[in-house]
PDB file of C-alpha atoms in Angstrom:
ATOM      1  CA  MET A 359      18.386  15.608  13.653  1.00 59.00           C
ATOM      2  CA  ALA A 360      16.453  17.877  11.601  1.00 54.00           C
ATOM      3  CA  GLU A 361      18.113  15.998   8.366  1.00 59.00           C
ATOM      4  CA  ARG A 362      15.761  13.092   9.842  1.00 67.00           C
ATOM      5  CA  ARG A 363      12.396  15.311  10.133  1.00 65.00           C
ATOM      6  CA  LEU A 364      13.092  16.662   6.811  1.00 57.00           C
ATOM      7  CA  ARG A 365      13.144  13.597   5.375  1.00 76.00           C
ATOM      8  CA  ALA A 366       9.888  12.086   7.696  1.00 74.00           C
ATOM      9  CA  ASP A 367       8.600  14.629   6.399  1.00 79.00           C
ATOM     10  CA  ALA A 368       9.157  13.942   2.628  1.00 81.00           C
ATOM     11  CA  LEU A 369       8.031  10.250   3.085  1.00 86.00           C
ATOM     12  CA  SER A 370       5.044  11.808   4.820  1.00 89.00           C
ATOM     13  CA  ASN A 371       4.170  14.110   1.368  1.00 90.00           C
ATOM     14  CA  ARG A 372       4.773  11.132  -0.635  1.00 92.00           C
ATOM     15  CA  ALA A 373       2.854   8.575   0.956  1.00 93.00           C
ATOM     16  CA  ARG A 374      -0.132  11.543   0.955  1.00 94.00           C
ATOM     17  CA  ILE A 375       0.356  12.363  -2.600  1.00 95.00           C
ATOM     18  CA  VAL A 376      -0.157   8.317  -3.889  1.00 95.00           C
ATOM     19  CA  GLN A 377      -3.418   8.259  -0.808  1.00 94.00           C
ATOM     20  CA  VAL A 378      -4.938  11.684  -2.894  1.00 94.00           C
ATOM     21  CA  ALA A 379      -4.569  10.226  -6.595  1.00 94.00           C
ATOM     22  CA  ARG A 380      -5.353   6.561  -5.684  1.00 93.00           C
ATOM     23  CA  ASP A 381      -8.653   9.030  -4.090  1.00 91.00           C
ATOM     24  CA  LEU A 382      -8.980  10.648  -6.983  1.00 90.00           C
ATOM     25  CA  LEU A 383      -9.309   8.024  -9.441  1.00 87.00           C
ATOM     26  CA  SER A 384     -12.813   6.404  -8.239  1.00 79.00           C
ATOM     27  CA  SER A 385     -14.011   9.929  -9.863  1.00 77.00           C
ATOM     28  CA  THR A 386     -11.847  10.624 -12.635  1.00 75.00           C
ATOM     29  CA  SER A 387      -9.091   8.842 -15.319  1.00 76.00           C
ATOM     30  CA  GLU A 388      -7.939  12.318 -15.823  1.00 81.00           C
ATOM     31  CA  LEU A 389      -5.972  12.629 -12.733  1.00 86.00           C
ATOM     32  CA  PRO A 390      -4.904  15.765 -13.433  1.00 90.00           C
ATOM     33  CA  MET A 391      -1.095  16.787 -11.793  1.00 93.00           C
ATOM     34  CA  ASN A 392      -2.196  19.919 -10.383  1.00 92.00           C
ATOM     35  CA  ALA A 393      -5.323  18.400  -8.501  1.00 92.00           C
ATOM     36  CA  VAL A 394      -2.992  15.992  -7.587  1.00 94.00           C
ATOM     37  CA  ALA A 395      -0.827  18.124  -5.899  1.00 95.00           C
ATOM     38  CA  LYS A 396      -3.871  21.290  -4.165  1.00 94.00           C
ATOM     39  CA  ALA A 397      -6.358  17.717  -2.648  1.00 94.00           C
ATOM     40  CA  ALA A 398      -2.378  16.640  -1.008  1.00 94.00           C
ATOM     41  CA  GLY A 399      -1.151  20.202   0.123  1.00 93.00           C
ATOM     42  CA  VAL A 400       2.049  20.189  -1.249  1.00 93.00           C
ATOM     43  CA  GLY A 401       3.634  22.614  -4.155  1.00 93.00           C
ATOM     44  CA  GLN A 402       4.111  21.626  -8.150  1.00 93.00           C
ATOM     45  CA  GLY A 403       7.999  21.275  -7.226  1.00 93.00           C
ATOM     46  CA  THR A 404       7.340  18.732  -4.108  1.00 92.00           C
ATOM     47  CA  LEU A 405       4.871  16.943  -6.544  1.00 94.00           C
ATOM     48  CA  TYR A 406       7.068  16.736  -9.248  1.00 94.00           C
ATOM     49  CA  ARG A 407      10.239  15.780  -7.159  1.00 93.00           C
ATOM     50  CA  ASN A 408       8.727  12.838  -6.469  1.00 93.00           C
ATOM     51  CA  PHE A 409       6.996  12.012  -9.575  1.00 95.00           C
ATOM     52  CA  PRO A 410       7.888  13.280 -12.544  1.00 95.00           C
ATOM     53  CA  THR A 411       5.538  12.210 -14.596  1.00 93.00           C
ATOM     54  CA  ARG A 412       2.044  11.360 -14.489  1.00 93.00           C
ATOM     55  CA  GLU A 413       2.836   7.734 -15.072  1.00 93.00           C
ATOM     56  CA  ALA A 414       4.873   7.408 -12.628  1.00 94.00           C
ATOM     57  CA  LEU A 415       2.456   8.280  -9.963  1.00 95.00           C
ATOM     58  CA  LEU A 416       0.157   6.188 -11.516  1.00 94.00           C
ATOM     59  CA  ALA A 417       2.289   3.361 -11.463  1.00 93.00           C
ATOM     60  CA  GLU A 418       3.532   3.792  -8.155  1.00 95.00           C
ATOM     61  CA  VAL A 419      -0.527   4.450  -6.815  1.00 94.00           C
ATOM     62  CA  TYR A 420      -0.641   0.599  -8.281  1.00 94.00           C
ATOM     63  CA  ARG A 421       2.349  -0.261  -7.502  1.00 94.00           C
ATOM     64  CA  ALA A 422       1.433   0.374  -3.250  1.00 94.00           C
ATOM     65  CA  ASP A 423      -2.136  -1.416  -3.336  1.00 94.00           C
ATOM     66  CA  VAL A 424      -0.117  -4.489  -4.441  1.00 95.00           C
ATOM     67  CA  ASP A 425       2.059  -4.431  -1.913  1.00 95.00           C
ATOM     68  CA  GLN A 426      -0.925  -4.008   0.688  1.00 95.00           C
ATOM     69  CA  LEU A 427      -3.508  -6.477  -1.608  1.00 96.00           C
ATOM     70  CA  VAL A 428      -0.400  -9.230  -0.940  1.00 97.00           C
ATOM     71  CA  ALA A 429       0.764  -8.434   2.949  1.00 97.00           C
ATOM     72  CA  SER A 430      -2.658  -8.363   3.550  1.00 97.00           C
ATOM     73  CA  ALA A 431      -2.714 -12.388   2.962  1.00 97.00           C
ATOM     74  CA  GLY A 432      -0.260 -13.285   5.878  1.00 97.00           C
ATOM     75  CA  THR A 433      -1.937 -10.254   8.729  1.00 97.00           C
ATOM     76  CA  LEU A 434      -5.365 -12.610   7.604  1.00 98.00           C
ATOM     77  CA  LEU A 435      -4.236 -15.806   8.411  1.00 97.00           C
ATOM     78  CA  GLY A 436      -2.557 -14.523  11.577  1.00 97.00           C
ATOM     79  CA  GLU A 437      -5.737 -13.588  12.318  1.00 97.00           C
ATOM     80  CA  HIS A 438      -8.425 -15.883  11.393  1.00 97.00           C
ATOM     81  CA  ASP A 439      -8.525 -19.421  10.442  1.00 96.00           C
ATOM     82  CA  ALA A 440      -7.886 -20.322   6.617  1.00 96.00           C
ATOM     83  CA  ALA A 441     -11.208 -20.316   4.948  1.00 96.00           C
ATOM     84  CA  THR A 442     -11.734 -16.879   6.932  1.00 96.00           C
ATOM     85  CA  ALA A 443      -9.031 -15.293   5.711  1.00 97.00           C
ATOM     86  CA  PHE A 444      -9.182 -16.582   2.008  1.00 97.00           C
ATOM     87  CA  ARG A 445     -12.679 -14.571   1.926  1.00 95.00           C
ATOM     88  CA  ARG A 446     -12.114 -11.704   3.567  1.00 96.00           C
ATOM     89  CA  TRP A 447      -8.660 -11.109   1.684  1.00 97.00           C
ATOM     90  CA  LEU A 448     -11.135 -11.417  -1.854  1.00 94.00           C
ATOM     91  CA  ASP A 449     -12.982  -8.681  -0.346  1.00 92.00           C
ATOM     92  CA  ASN A 450      -9.442  -6.878  -0.490  1.00 93.00           C
ATOM     93  CA  VAL A 451      -8.709  -7.696  -3.892  1.00 92.00           C
ATOM     94  CA  ALA A 452     -12.987  -6.089  -4.860  1.00 87.00           C
ATOM     95  CA  ASP A 453     -11.368  -2.697  -3.419  1.00 87.00           C
ATOM     96  CA  TYR A 454      -7.468  -3.325  -5.264  1.00 89.00           C
ATOM     97  CA  ALA A 455      -9.920  -3.914  -8.239  1.00 85.00           C
ATOM     98  CA  ARG A 456     -11.264  -0.671  -7.976  1.00 84.00           C
ATOM     99  CA  VAL A 457      -8.081   0.915  -7.981  1.00 86.00           C
ATOM    100  CA  LYS A 458      -6.865  -1.242 -10.795  1.00 86.00           C
ATOM    101  CA  ARG A 459      -9.904  -0.082 -13.308  1.00 84.00           C
ATOM    102  CA  GLY A 460      -9.031   3.345 -12.007  1.00 85.00           C
ATOM    103  CA  VAL A 461      -4.798   2.776 -13.300  1.00 89.00           C
ATOM    104  CA  LEU A 462      -5.529   0.937 -16.583  1.00 85.00           C
ATOM    105  CA  ALA A 463      -8.167   3.635 -17.733  1.00 84.00           C
ATOM    106  CA  ALA A 464      -5.801   6.362 -17.293  1.00 86.00           C
ATOM    107  CA  LEU A 465      -3.169   4.819 -18.709  1.00 85.00           C
ATOM    108  CA  GLU A 466      -2.266   3.777 -22.278  1.00 80.00           C
ATOM    109  CA  PRO A 467      -3.514   0.464 -22.938  1.00 75.00           C
ATOM    110  CA  GLY A 468      -0.062  -1.445 -23.726  1.00 76.00           C
ATOM    111  CA  SER A 469       1.609   0.509 -20.599  1.00 81.00           C
ATOM    112  CA  GLY A 470      -1.012  -0.304 -18.846  1.00 80.00           C
ATOM    113  CA  HIS A 471      -1.603  -3.880 -19.324  1.00 79.00           C
ATOM    114  CA  GLU A 472       2.341  -4.306 -18.971  1.00 86.00           C
ATOM    115  CA  LEU A 473       2.005  -2.665 -15.538  1.00 86.00           C
ATOM    116  CA  ALA A 474      -0.573  -5.257 -14.461  1.00 84.00           C
ATOM    117  CA  ALA A 475       1.413  -8.002 -15.843  1.00 85.00           C
ATOM    118  CA  SER A 476       4.712  -7.129 -14.129  1.00 85.00           C
ATOM    119  CA  HIS A 477       2.495  -7.318 -10.819  1.00 87.00           C
ATOM    120  CA  THR A 478       0.961 -11.217 -11.263  1.00 89.00           C
ATOM    121  CA  GLY A 479       3.734 -12.363  -9.023  1.00 94.00           C
ATOM    122  CA  PRO A 480       3.699 -11.815  -6.064  1.00 95.00           C
ATOM    123  CA  ILE A 481      -0.375 -11.371  -6.201  1.00 95.00           C
ATOM    124  CA  GLY A 482      -0.473 -15.009  -7.453  1.00 96.00           C
ATOM    125  CA  GLU A 483       2.591 -16.043  -4.499  1.00 97.00           C
ATOM    126  CA  ALA A 484      -0.473 -14.371  -1.993  1.00 97.00           C
ATOM    127  CA  ILE A 485      -2.864 -16.504  -3.635  1.00 97.00           C
ATOM    128  CA  ASP A 486      -0.802 -19.643  -3.107  1.00 97.00           C
ATOM    129  CA  ARG A 487       0.305 -19.179   0.518  1.00 97.00           C
ATOM    130  CA  LEU A 488      -3.688 -18.679   1.334  1.00 98.00           C
ATOM    131  CA  LEU A 489      -4.166 -22.277  -0.631  1.00 97.00           C
ATOM    132  CA  ALA A 490      -1.590 -23.567   1.139  1.00 97.00           C
ATOM    133  CA  ALA A 491      -3.587 -22.686   4.509  1.00 97.00           C
ATOM    134  CA  GLY A 492      -6.568 -23.952   3.187  1.00 97.00           C
ATOM    135  CA  ARG A 493      -5.735 -26.948   2.221  1.00 96.00           C
ATOM    136  CA  GLU A 494      -4.032 -27.935   5.470  1.00 96.00           C
ATOM    137  CA  GLU A 495      -6.859 -27.322   7.511  1.00 95.00           C
ATOM    138  CA  GLY A 496      -9.006 -28.814   4.789  1.00 95.00           C
ATOM    139  CA  THR A 497     -11.367 -26.608   3.481  1.00 96.00           C
ATOM    140  CA  ILE A 498     -10.187 -25.571  -0.152  1.00 95.00           C
ATOM    141  CA  ARG A 499     -10.029 -27.950  -2.234  1.00 94.00           C
ATOM    142  CA  ALA A 500      -6.470 -29.662  -3.447  1.00 94.00           C
ATOM    143  CA  ASP A 501      -6.883 -29.012  -7.280  1.00 95.00           C
ATOM    144  CA  VAL A 502      -7.527 -25.274  -7.320  1.00 94.00           C
ATOM    145  CA  THR A 503      -4.101 -23.117  -8.347  1.00 95.00           C
ATOM    146  CA  SER A 504      -3.243 -19.605  -7.686  1.00 96.00           C
ATOM    147  CA  ARG A 505      -2.896 -19.440 -11.802  1.00 94.00           C
ATOM    148  CA  ASP A 506      -7.212 -20.950 -11.529  1.00 94.00           C
ATOM    149  CA  VAL A 507      -7.863 -17.864  -9.312  1.00 94.00           C
ATOM    150  CA  LEU A 508      -6.131 -15.294 -11.171  1.00 93.00           C
ATOM    151  CA  ILE A 509      -8.229 -15.985 -13.756  1.00 91.00           C
ATOM    152  CA  LEU A 510     -11.987 -16.054 -12.081  1.00 89.00           C
ATOM    153  CA  LEU A 511     -10.776 -12.414 -10.345  1.00 88.00           C
ATOM    154  CA  GLY A 512      -9.873 -11.322 -13.973  1.00 83.00           C
ATOM    155  CA  PHE A 513     -13.253 -10.238 -14.720  1.00 78.00           C
ATOM    156  CA  LEU A 514     -13.242  -7.944 -11.361  1.00 74.00           C
ATOM    157  CA  SER A 515     -11.003  -5.273 -12.925  1.00 69.00           C
ATOM    158  CA  ARG A 516     -13.090  -5.317 -16.673  1.00 72.00           C
ATOM    159  CA  LEU A 517     -16.437  -4.713 -14.845  1.00 72.00           C
ATOM    160  CA  ASP A 518     -17.101  -1.150 -14.180  1.00 70.00           C
ATOM    161  CA  GLU A 519     -17.882   0.806 -11.924  1.00 66.00           C
ATOM    162  CA  ALA A 520     -21.259   0.366 -11.795  1.00 68.00           C
ATOM    163  CA  SER A 521     -21.965  -3.052 -11.847  1.00 69.00           C
ATOM    164  CA  ALA A 522     -18.733  -3.500 -10.016  1.00 66.00           C
ATOM    165  CA  ALA A 523     -20.077  -2.048  -6.883  1.00 65.00           C
ATOM    166  CA  GLU A 524     -23.525  -3.920  -7.494  1.00 71.00           C
ATOM    167  CA  SER A 525     -21.992  -7.389  -8.015  1.00 79.00           C
ATOM    168  CA  ALA A 526     -18.166  -7.506  -7.162  1.00 81.00           C
ATOM    169  CA  HIS A 527     -18.721  -8.456  -3.732  1.00 82.00           C
ATOM    170  CA  HIS A 528     -21.698 -10.991  -4.290  1.00 84.00           C
ATOM    171  CA  ILE A 529     -19.336 -12.407  -7.601  1.00 86.00           C
ATOM    172  CA  LEU A 530     -16.905 -13.123  -5.225  1.00 89.00           C
ATOM    173  CA  ASP A 531     -18.515 -15.186  -2.649  1.00 90.00           C
ATOM    174  CA  LEU A 532     -19.815 -18.043  -5.763  1.00 89.00           C
ATOM    175  CA  ILE A 533     -15.924 -17.554  -6.775  1.00 90.00           C
ATOM    176  CA  PHE A 534     -15.308 -18.841  -2.926  1.00 93.00           C
ATOM    177  CA  HIS A 535     -18.088 -21.739  -2.695  1.00 91.00           C
ATOM    178  CA  GLY A 536     -16.383 -22.749  -5.421  1.00 92.00           C
ATOM    179  CA  LEU A 537     -12.930 -22.741  -4.215  1.00 92.00           C
ATOM    180  CA  ARG A 538     -14.430 -24.448  -1.354  1.00 94.00           C
ATOM    181  CA  THR A 539     -14.363 -28.622  -0.080  1.00 90.00           C
ATOM    182  CA  ARG A 540     -17.637 -29.893  -0.344  1.00 76.00           C
ATOM    183  CA  GLY A 541     -19.506 -28.983   2.787  1.00 56.00           C
ATOM    184  CA  GLY A 542     -16.267 -26.848   4.072  1.00 47.00           C
ATOM    185  CA  GLU A 543     -15.090 -30.432   5.619  1.00 46.00           C
ATOM    186  CA  ARG A 544     -11.895 -31.815   5.187  1.00 44.00           C
ATOM    187  CA  PRO A 545     -11.113 -34.237   2.729  1.00 40.00           C
ATOM    188  CA  ARG A 546     -10.749 -37.812   2.724  1.00 37.00           C
ATOM    189  CA  ALA A 547      -7.370 -38.805   2.820  1.00 36.00           C
ATOM    190  CA  GLU A 548      -6.661 -40.253  -1.872  1.00 38.00           C
ATOM    191  CA  GLY A 549      -8.041 -44.156  -1.899  1.00 39.00           C
ATOM    192  CA  ALA A 550     -10.466 -44.388   2.035  1.00 36.00           C
ATOM    193  CA  ALA A 551     -12.919 -46.758   1.553  1.00 37.00           C
ATOM    194  CA  GLU A 552     -16.588 -44.927   0.872  1.00 39.00           C
ATOM    195  CA  THR A 553     -18.938 -45.304   4.309  1.00 35.00           C
ATOM    196  CA  GLY A 554     -22.668 -44.884   4.071  1.00 38.00           C
ATOM    197  CA  GLY A 555     -24.728 -43.276   1.268  1.00 36.00           C
TER     198      GLY A 555
END
């Protein structure tokens, strides 16, 4: 019982460290480890036991954000129609992009790009799931691929904070409306006869 409680405490400490680091990245790319430990309410020993280097902590912040973003696709599809789920998922992408900008700014360029590239697959799979649901519903264009969407979303991690705060959701709206079938209506079956003007 005591061992289980210790394990739960250790997991709680680790999760708190990651969340604190995530929050601090919104205000600084320096991310001093002593500031993380202080804000998380843990000792330096606990911090370094979980994350031996600053790079390891940054990688975990990024991984946790990717996991959360990917998982949210299924959650949203379970709660909304496909088009609404996709649009709300794009709002989650805006939050993820903010964290990604912070992580990449805090890492050496080479390791930052390598980290981002290593997580493209799961994000692409989440997009494929959303696209498939939208096509089934008839609200998302059939000619759009997850690669297309990833390219369109790539701009978010390149915006500075001021630009992102001002325009990210507006630009996501533009992207989303470009993905939709005309007027959001169910597309005709291939070869169906045209009717009316």
